[in-house]
PDB file of C-alpha atoms in Angstrom:
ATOM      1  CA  UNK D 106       0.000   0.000   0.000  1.00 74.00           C
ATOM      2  CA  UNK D 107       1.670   3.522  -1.123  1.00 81.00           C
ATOM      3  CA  UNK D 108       1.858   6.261   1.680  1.00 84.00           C
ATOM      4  CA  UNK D 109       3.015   9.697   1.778  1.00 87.00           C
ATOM      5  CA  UNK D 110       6.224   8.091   3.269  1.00 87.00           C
ATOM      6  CA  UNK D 111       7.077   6.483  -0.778  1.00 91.00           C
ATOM      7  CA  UNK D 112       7.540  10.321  -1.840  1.00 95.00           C
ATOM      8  CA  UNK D 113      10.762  11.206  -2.702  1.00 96.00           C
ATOM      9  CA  UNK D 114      12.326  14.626  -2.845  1.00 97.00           C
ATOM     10  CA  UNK D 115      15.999  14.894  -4.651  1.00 97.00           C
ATOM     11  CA  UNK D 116      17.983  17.740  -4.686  1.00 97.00           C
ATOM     12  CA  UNK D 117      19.291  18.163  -8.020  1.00 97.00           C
ATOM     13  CA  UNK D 118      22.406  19.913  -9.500  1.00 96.00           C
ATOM     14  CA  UNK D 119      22.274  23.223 -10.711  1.00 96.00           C
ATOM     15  CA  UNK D 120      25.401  24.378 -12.709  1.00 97.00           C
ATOM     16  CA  UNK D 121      26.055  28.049 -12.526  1.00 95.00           C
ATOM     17  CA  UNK D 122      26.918  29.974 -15.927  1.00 96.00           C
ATOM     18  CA  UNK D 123      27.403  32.939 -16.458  1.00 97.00           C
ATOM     19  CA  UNK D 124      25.327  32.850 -19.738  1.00 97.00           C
ATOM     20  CA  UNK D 125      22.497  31.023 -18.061  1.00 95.00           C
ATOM     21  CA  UNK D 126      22.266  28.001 -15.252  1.00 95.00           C
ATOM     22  CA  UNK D 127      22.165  24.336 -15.931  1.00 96.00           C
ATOM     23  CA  UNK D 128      19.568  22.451 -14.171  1.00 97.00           C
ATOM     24  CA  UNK D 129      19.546  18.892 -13.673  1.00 97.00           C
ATOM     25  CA  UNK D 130      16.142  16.740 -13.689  1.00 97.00           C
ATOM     26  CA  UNK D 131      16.874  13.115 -13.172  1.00 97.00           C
ATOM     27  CA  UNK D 132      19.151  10.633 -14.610  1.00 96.00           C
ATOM     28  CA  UNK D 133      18.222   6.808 -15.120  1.00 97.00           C
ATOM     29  CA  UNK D 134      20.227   5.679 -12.373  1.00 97.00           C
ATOM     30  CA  UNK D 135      18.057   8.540  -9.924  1.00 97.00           C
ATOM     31  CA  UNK D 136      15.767   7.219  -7.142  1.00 96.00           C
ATOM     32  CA  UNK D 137      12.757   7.729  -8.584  1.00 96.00           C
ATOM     33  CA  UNK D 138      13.410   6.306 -12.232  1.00 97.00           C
ATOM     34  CA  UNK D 139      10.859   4.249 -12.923  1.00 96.00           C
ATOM     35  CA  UNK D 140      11.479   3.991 -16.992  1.00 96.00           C
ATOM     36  CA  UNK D 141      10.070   6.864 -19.510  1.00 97.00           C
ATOM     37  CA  UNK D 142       7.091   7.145 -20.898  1.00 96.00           C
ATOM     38  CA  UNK D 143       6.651  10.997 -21.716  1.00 97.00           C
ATOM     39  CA  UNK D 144       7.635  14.631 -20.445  1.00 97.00           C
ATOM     40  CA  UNK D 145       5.466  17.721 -20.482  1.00 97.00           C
ATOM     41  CA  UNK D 146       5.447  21.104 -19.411  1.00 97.00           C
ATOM     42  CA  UNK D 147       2.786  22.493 -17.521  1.00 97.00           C
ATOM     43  CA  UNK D 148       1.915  26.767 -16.422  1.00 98.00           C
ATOM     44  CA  UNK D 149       0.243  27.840 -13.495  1.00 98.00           C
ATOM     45  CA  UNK D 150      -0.732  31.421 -12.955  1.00 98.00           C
ATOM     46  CA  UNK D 151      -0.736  33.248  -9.600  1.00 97.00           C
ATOM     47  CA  UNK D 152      -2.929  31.938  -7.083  1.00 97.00           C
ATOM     48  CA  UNK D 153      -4.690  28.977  -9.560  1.00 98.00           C
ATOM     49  CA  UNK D 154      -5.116  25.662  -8.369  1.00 98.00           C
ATOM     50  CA  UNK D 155      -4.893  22.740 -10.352  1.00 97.00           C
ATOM     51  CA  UNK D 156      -6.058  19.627  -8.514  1.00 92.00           C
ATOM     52  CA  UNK D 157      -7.024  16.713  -7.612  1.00 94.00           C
ATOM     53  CA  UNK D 158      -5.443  14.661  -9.650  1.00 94.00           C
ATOM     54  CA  UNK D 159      -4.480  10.596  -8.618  1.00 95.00           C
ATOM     55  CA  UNK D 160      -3.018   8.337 -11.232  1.00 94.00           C
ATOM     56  CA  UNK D 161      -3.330   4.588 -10.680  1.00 94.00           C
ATOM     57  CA  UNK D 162      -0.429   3.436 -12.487  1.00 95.00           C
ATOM     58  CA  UNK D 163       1.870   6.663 -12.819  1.00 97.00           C
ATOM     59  CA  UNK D 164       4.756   7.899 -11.306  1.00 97.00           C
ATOM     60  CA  UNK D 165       5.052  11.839 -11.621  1.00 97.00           C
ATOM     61  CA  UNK D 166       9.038  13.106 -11.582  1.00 98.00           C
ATOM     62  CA  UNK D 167       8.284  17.097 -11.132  1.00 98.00           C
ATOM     63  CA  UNK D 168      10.647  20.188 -11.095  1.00 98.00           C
ATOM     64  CA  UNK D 169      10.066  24.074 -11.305  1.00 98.00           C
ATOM     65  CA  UNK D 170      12.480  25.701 -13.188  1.00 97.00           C
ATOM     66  CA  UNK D 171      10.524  28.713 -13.362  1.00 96.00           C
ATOM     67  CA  UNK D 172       8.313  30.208 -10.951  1.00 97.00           C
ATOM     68  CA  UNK D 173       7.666  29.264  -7.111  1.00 98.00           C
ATOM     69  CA  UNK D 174       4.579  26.439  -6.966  1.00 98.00           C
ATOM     70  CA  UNK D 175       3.138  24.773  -3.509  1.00 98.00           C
ATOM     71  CA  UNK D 176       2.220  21.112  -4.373  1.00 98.00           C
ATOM     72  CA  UNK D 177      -0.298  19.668  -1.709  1.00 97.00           C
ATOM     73  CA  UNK D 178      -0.372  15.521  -1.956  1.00 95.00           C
ATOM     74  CA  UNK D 179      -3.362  13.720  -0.338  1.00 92.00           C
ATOM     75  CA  UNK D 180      -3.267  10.256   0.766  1.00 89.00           C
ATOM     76  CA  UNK D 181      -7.156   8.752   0.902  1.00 83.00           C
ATOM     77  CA  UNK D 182      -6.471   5.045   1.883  1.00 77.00           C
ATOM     78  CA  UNK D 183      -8.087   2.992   4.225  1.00 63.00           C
ATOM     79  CA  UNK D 184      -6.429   0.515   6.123  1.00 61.00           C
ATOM     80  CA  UNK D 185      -8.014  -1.813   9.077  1.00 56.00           C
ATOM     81  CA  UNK D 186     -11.245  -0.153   8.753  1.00 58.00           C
ATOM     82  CA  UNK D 187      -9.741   3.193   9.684  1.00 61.00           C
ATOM     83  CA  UNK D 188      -9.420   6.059   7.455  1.00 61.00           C
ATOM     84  CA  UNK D 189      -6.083   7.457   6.789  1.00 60.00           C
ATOM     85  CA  UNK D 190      -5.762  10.736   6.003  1.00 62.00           C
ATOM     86  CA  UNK D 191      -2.429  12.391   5.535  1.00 78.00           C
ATOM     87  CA  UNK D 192      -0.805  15.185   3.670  1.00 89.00           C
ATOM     88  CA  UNK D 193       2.323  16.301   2.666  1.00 93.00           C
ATOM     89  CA  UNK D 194       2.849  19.849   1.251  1.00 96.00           C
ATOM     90  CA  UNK D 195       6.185  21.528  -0.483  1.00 98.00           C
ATOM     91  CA  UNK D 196       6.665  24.611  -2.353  1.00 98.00           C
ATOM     92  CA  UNK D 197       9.187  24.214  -5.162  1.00 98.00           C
ATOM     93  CA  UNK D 198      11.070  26.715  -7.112  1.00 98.00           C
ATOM     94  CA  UNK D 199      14.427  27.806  -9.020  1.00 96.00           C
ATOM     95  CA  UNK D 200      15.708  28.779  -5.483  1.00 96.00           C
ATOM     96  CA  UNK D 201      14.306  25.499  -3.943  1.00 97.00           C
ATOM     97  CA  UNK D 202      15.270  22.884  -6.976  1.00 98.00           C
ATOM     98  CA  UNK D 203      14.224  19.610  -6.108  1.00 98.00           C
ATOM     99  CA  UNK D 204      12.988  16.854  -7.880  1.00 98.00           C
ATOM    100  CA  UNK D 205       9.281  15.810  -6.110  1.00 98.00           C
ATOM    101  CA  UNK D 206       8.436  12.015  -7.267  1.00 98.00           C
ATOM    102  CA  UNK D 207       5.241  11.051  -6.088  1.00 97.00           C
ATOM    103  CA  UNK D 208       4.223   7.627  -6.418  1.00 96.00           C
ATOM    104  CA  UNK D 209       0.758   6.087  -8.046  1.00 96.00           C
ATOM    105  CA  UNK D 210      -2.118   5.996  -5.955  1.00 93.00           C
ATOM    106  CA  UNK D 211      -1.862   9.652  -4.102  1.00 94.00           C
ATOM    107  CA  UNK D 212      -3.932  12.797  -4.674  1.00 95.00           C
ATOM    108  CA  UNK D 213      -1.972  15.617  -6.220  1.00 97.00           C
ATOM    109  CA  UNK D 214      -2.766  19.178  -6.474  1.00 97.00           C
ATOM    110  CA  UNK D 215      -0.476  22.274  -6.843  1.00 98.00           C
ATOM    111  CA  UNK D 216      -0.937  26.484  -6.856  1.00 98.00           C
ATOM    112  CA  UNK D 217       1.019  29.062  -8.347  1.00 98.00           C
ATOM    113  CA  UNK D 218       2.282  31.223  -5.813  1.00 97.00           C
ATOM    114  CA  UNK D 219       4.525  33.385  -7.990  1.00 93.00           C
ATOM    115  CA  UNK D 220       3.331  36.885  -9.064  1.00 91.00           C
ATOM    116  CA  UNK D 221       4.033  35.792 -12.728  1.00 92.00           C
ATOM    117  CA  UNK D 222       3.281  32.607 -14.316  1.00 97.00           C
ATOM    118  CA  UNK D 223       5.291  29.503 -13.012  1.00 98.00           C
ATOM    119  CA  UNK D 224       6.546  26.400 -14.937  1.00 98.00           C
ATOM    120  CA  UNK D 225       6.802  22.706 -14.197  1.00 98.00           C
ATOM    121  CA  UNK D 226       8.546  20.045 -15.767  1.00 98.00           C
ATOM    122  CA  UNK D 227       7.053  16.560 -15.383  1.00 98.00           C
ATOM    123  CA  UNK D 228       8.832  13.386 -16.452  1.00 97.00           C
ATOM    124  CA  UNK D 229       6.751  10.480 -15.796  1.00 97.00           C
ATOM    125  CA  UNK D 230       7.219   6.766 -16.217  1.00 97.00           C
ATOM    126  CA  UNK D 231       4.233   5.996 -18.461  1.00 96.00           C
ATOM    127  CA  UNK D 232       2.375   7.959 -21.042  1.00 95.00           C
ATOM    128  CA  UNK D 233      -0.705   9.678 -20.113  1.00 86.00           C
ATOM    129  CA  UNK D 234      -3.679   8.320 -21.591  1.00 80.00           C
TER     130      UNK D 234
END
């Protein structure tokens, strides 16, 4: 049974340069390489929420290399006839670079909490059908 505990978060390398930063997502010997299946961009504007979202078979690799974004993850299983209920909660950004992988079978939802638009990178194991 997945819990909140299965979610990773992996600092990755930046590389400074002078004519613009390198920033590392994941590798396929990372934690939290799972095989590819397809990588997207996705925007948020200030104060939107997008959410819920819970894939049954996905594993979501996320970075924000633009922006500053608070992801909220929900855990809704029930276990020995008692409801579980746990969250976890992060805000990621350029100045907080880490690589959130959040395992199939937990809620997801995320707000933009920059004053411009923000930017997340998700590389996933399977492709979204």
């Amino acid at each position: 049974m997945v819990s909140l505990k299965d979610i990773l978060l992996t600092k990755e390398k930046v590389i400074p340069h002078v004519k613009g930063d390198i920033k590392h997502v994941i590798k396929s010997d990372s934690k939290g390489f799972f095989g590819f299946g397809e990588t997207y961009f996705s925007s948020i504007k200030k104060n939107e929420i997008k959410g819920w979202k819970k894939h049954n078979k996905m594993t979501l690799n996320i970075v924000v290399p633009y922006g500053k974004i608070k992801f909220v993850i929900f855990n809704d299983k029930v276990t020995n006839l008692n409801k579980i209920d746990e969250f976890f909660e992060i805000i990621l950004s350029p100045d907080n670079y880490y690589r959130l992988t959040i395992p199939p079978g937990l809620f997801v939802g995320f707000q933009g909490i920059e004053n411009k638009e923000s930017i997340l990178m998700n590389f996933s194991n399977i492709r979204h059908s």
